[in-house]
Amino acid sequence: MIARGETVEEAAGTGPDLDRGPGRGREPVRTCIVTRTAQSPSGMIRFVLGPDGAVVPDLRARLPGRGAWVTATRATVAAAVKRRAFHRAFKTAEVKAAPDLADQVAEGLRTDLRQALALANKAGCVVTGFGKVESAILGAEGVAALLHASDAAPDGRRKLAAALRRRYGDAISVIPVVDDLSNAELDMALGRDHVIHAALIAGAGTTGYLARWRRFRTFEGMASASEEDAPLTAGATASDSHDDDMK
């Protein structure tokens, strides 16, 4: 029964800050429990309570139960913990929001990025090896994105940047340059050794990967870079000679 002055959501135990779980009552927007702004769920992260009361990131927005939404940036997630926003949203004193919750989200997004690259590879959208990447850049179809290991040496980066400029000229800025994963992470995602440089060609796998990459970069407060404006990673050490087909 709904009491006088009580909303339907409050009577149901959800409140305006919580959704009703996957597949139920889908609204086109969600309200961030920190900023109080309503926006598309694509720019937010959903959190649910685990059985022990711990706040759990639901990056795919598929976990059952009531969900609280936070703008998908590290600063906003950290603010949600600091301001006890999850306690207010879930309306229980049993909420356990870990101090490193933002780090948990970042690691989850990073894992998601590796998985997306593996899927793109299975879909035939990934080219690896310096020579093959250079040939793909200069080929008729070109590439949709360029990948470097975060610890790649500057020499290979410069040579592939030059190839991009020859192929695309002033339009080089439309080619994303991804260097957020290490040599070891690229090896893990692609199932091969010593991957220093790779390229993505057009396809559904590439679209999915770049969407996850942009989400990760946005969360960490980093702009999505092109080869023209991407700085070389300080302390880069991975030798390009490890990359097969390196010239």
mmCIF file of N, CA and C in Angstrom, residues 129-136 138 155-156 159-160 163 166 197 240-247:
data_model
loop_
_atom_site.group_PDB
_atom_site.id
_atom_site.type_symbol
_atom_site.label_atom_id
_atom_site.label_comp_id
_atom_site.label_asym_id
_atom_site.label_seq_id
_atom_site.Cartn_x
_atom_site.Cartn_y
_atom_site.Cartn_z
ATOM 1 N N GLY A 129 52.300 -7.340 -36.468
ATOM 2 C CA GLY A 129 53.623 -7.360 -37.095
ATOM 3 C C GLY A 129 53.883 -6.056 -37.822
ATOM 4 N N PHE A 130 55.043 -5.460 -37.590
ATOM 5 C CA PHE A 130 55.338 -4.140 -38.144
ATOM 6 C C PHE A 130 55.122 -4.077 -39.650
ATOM 7 N N GLY A 131 55.710 -5.010 -40.383
ATOM 8 C CA GLY A 131 55.605 -4.971 -41.846
ATOM 9 C C GLY A 131 54.168 -5.086 -42.325
ATOM 10 N N LYS A 132 53.404 -5.988 -41.722
ATOM 11 C CA LYS A 132 52.011 -6.170 -42.134
ATOM 12 C C LYS A 132 51.164 -4.949 -41.780
ATOM 13 N N VAL A 133 51.463 -4.353 -40.624
ATOM 14 C CA VAL A 133 50.730 -3.145 -40.237
ATOM 15 C C VAL A 133 51.026 -2.007 -41.209
ATOM 16 N N GLU A 134 52.295 -1.835 -41.545
ATOM 17 C CA GLU A 134 52.669 -0.787 -42.490
ATOM 18 C C GLU A 134 51.998 -1.014 -43.847
ATOM 19 N N SER A 135 51.978 -2.266 -44.307
ATOM 20 C CA SER A 135 51.339 -2.577 -45.584
ATOM 21 C C SER A 135 49.838 -2.300 -45.533
ATOM 22 N N ALA A 136 49.214 -2.613 -44.393
ATOM 23 C CA ALA A 136 47.782 -2.356 -44.256
ATOM 24 C C ALA A 136 47.486 -0.865 -44.288
ATOM 25 N N LEU A 138 49.196 1.457 -45.823
ATOM 26 C CA LEU A 138 49.421 1.994 -47.164
ATOM 27 C C LEU A 138 48.561 1.315 -48.227
ATOM 28 N N ASP A 155 61.074 4.301 -32.056
ATOM 29 C CA ASP A 155 61.415 4.179 -33.469
ATOM 30 C C ASP A 155 60.261 3.610 -34.299
ATOM 31 N N GLY A 156 59.675 2.523 -33.849
ATOM 32 C CA GLY A 156 58.562 1.932 -34.583
ATOM 33 C C GLY A 156 57.357 2.844 -34.634
ATOM 34 N N LYS A 159 58.006 5.468 -37.363
ATOM 35 C CA LYS A 159 57.915 4.940 -38.724
ATOM 36 C C LYS A 159 56.460 4.707 -39.136
ATOM 37 N N LEU A 160 55.650 4.188 -38.230
ATOM 38 C CA LEU A 160 54.246 3.960 -38.568
ATOM 39 C C LEU A 160 53.468 5.273 -38.628
ATOM 40 N N ALA A 163 54.034 6.494 -42.020
ATOM 41 C CA ALA A 163 53.202 5.769 -42.981
ATOM 42 C C ALA A 163 51.768 6.298 -42.960
ATOM 43 N N ARG A 166 51.672 9.567 -44.856
ATOM 44 C CA ARG A 166 51.720 9.360 -46.309
ATOM 45 C C ARG A 166 50.367 8.903 -46.842
ATOM 46 N N HIS A 197 53.225 -3.872 -32.353
ATOM 47 C CA HIS A 197 52.379 -3.013 -33.192
ATOM 48 C C HIS A 197 51.272 -3.856 -33.829
ATOM 49 N N ASP A 240 61.276 -2.874 -30.596
ATOM 50 C CA ASP A 240 60.538 -3.177 -31.810
ATOM 51 C C ASP A 240 61.107 -4.400 -32.508
ATOM 52 N N SER A 241 62.333 -4.759 -32.192
ATOM 53 C CA SER A 241 62.914 -5.934 -32.831
ATOM 54 C C SER A 241 62.212 -7.211 -32.401
ATOM 55 N N HIS A 242 61.445 -7.141 -31.312
ATOM 56 C CA HIS A 242 60.662 -8.307 -30.880
ATOM 57 C C HIS A 242 59.443 -8.509 -31.750
ATOM 58 N N ASP A 243 59.018 -7.455 -32.433
ATOM 59 C CA ASP A 243 57.813 -7.527 -33.237
ATOM 60 C C ASP A 243 58.142 -8.188 -34.571
ATOM 61 N N ASP A 244 57.476 -9.295 -34.885
ATOM 62 C CA ASP A 244 57.793 -9.972 -36.141
ATOM 63 C C ASP A 244 57.531 -9.058 -37.320
ATOM 64 N N ASP A 245 58.314 -9.211 -38.343
ATOM 65 C CA ASP A 245 58.214 -8.408 -39.562
ATOM 66 C C ASP A 245 58.745 -6.990 -39.389
ATOM 67 N N MET A 246 59.398 -6.681 -38.277
ATOM 68 C CA MET A 246 59.935 -5.336 -38.083
ATOM 69 C C MET A 246 61.053 -5.101 -39.084
ATOM 70 N N LYS A 247 61.015 -3.938 -39.765
ATOM 71 C CA LYS A 247 62.042 -3.605 -40.741
ATOM 72 C C LYS A 247 63.242 -2.977 -40.070
#
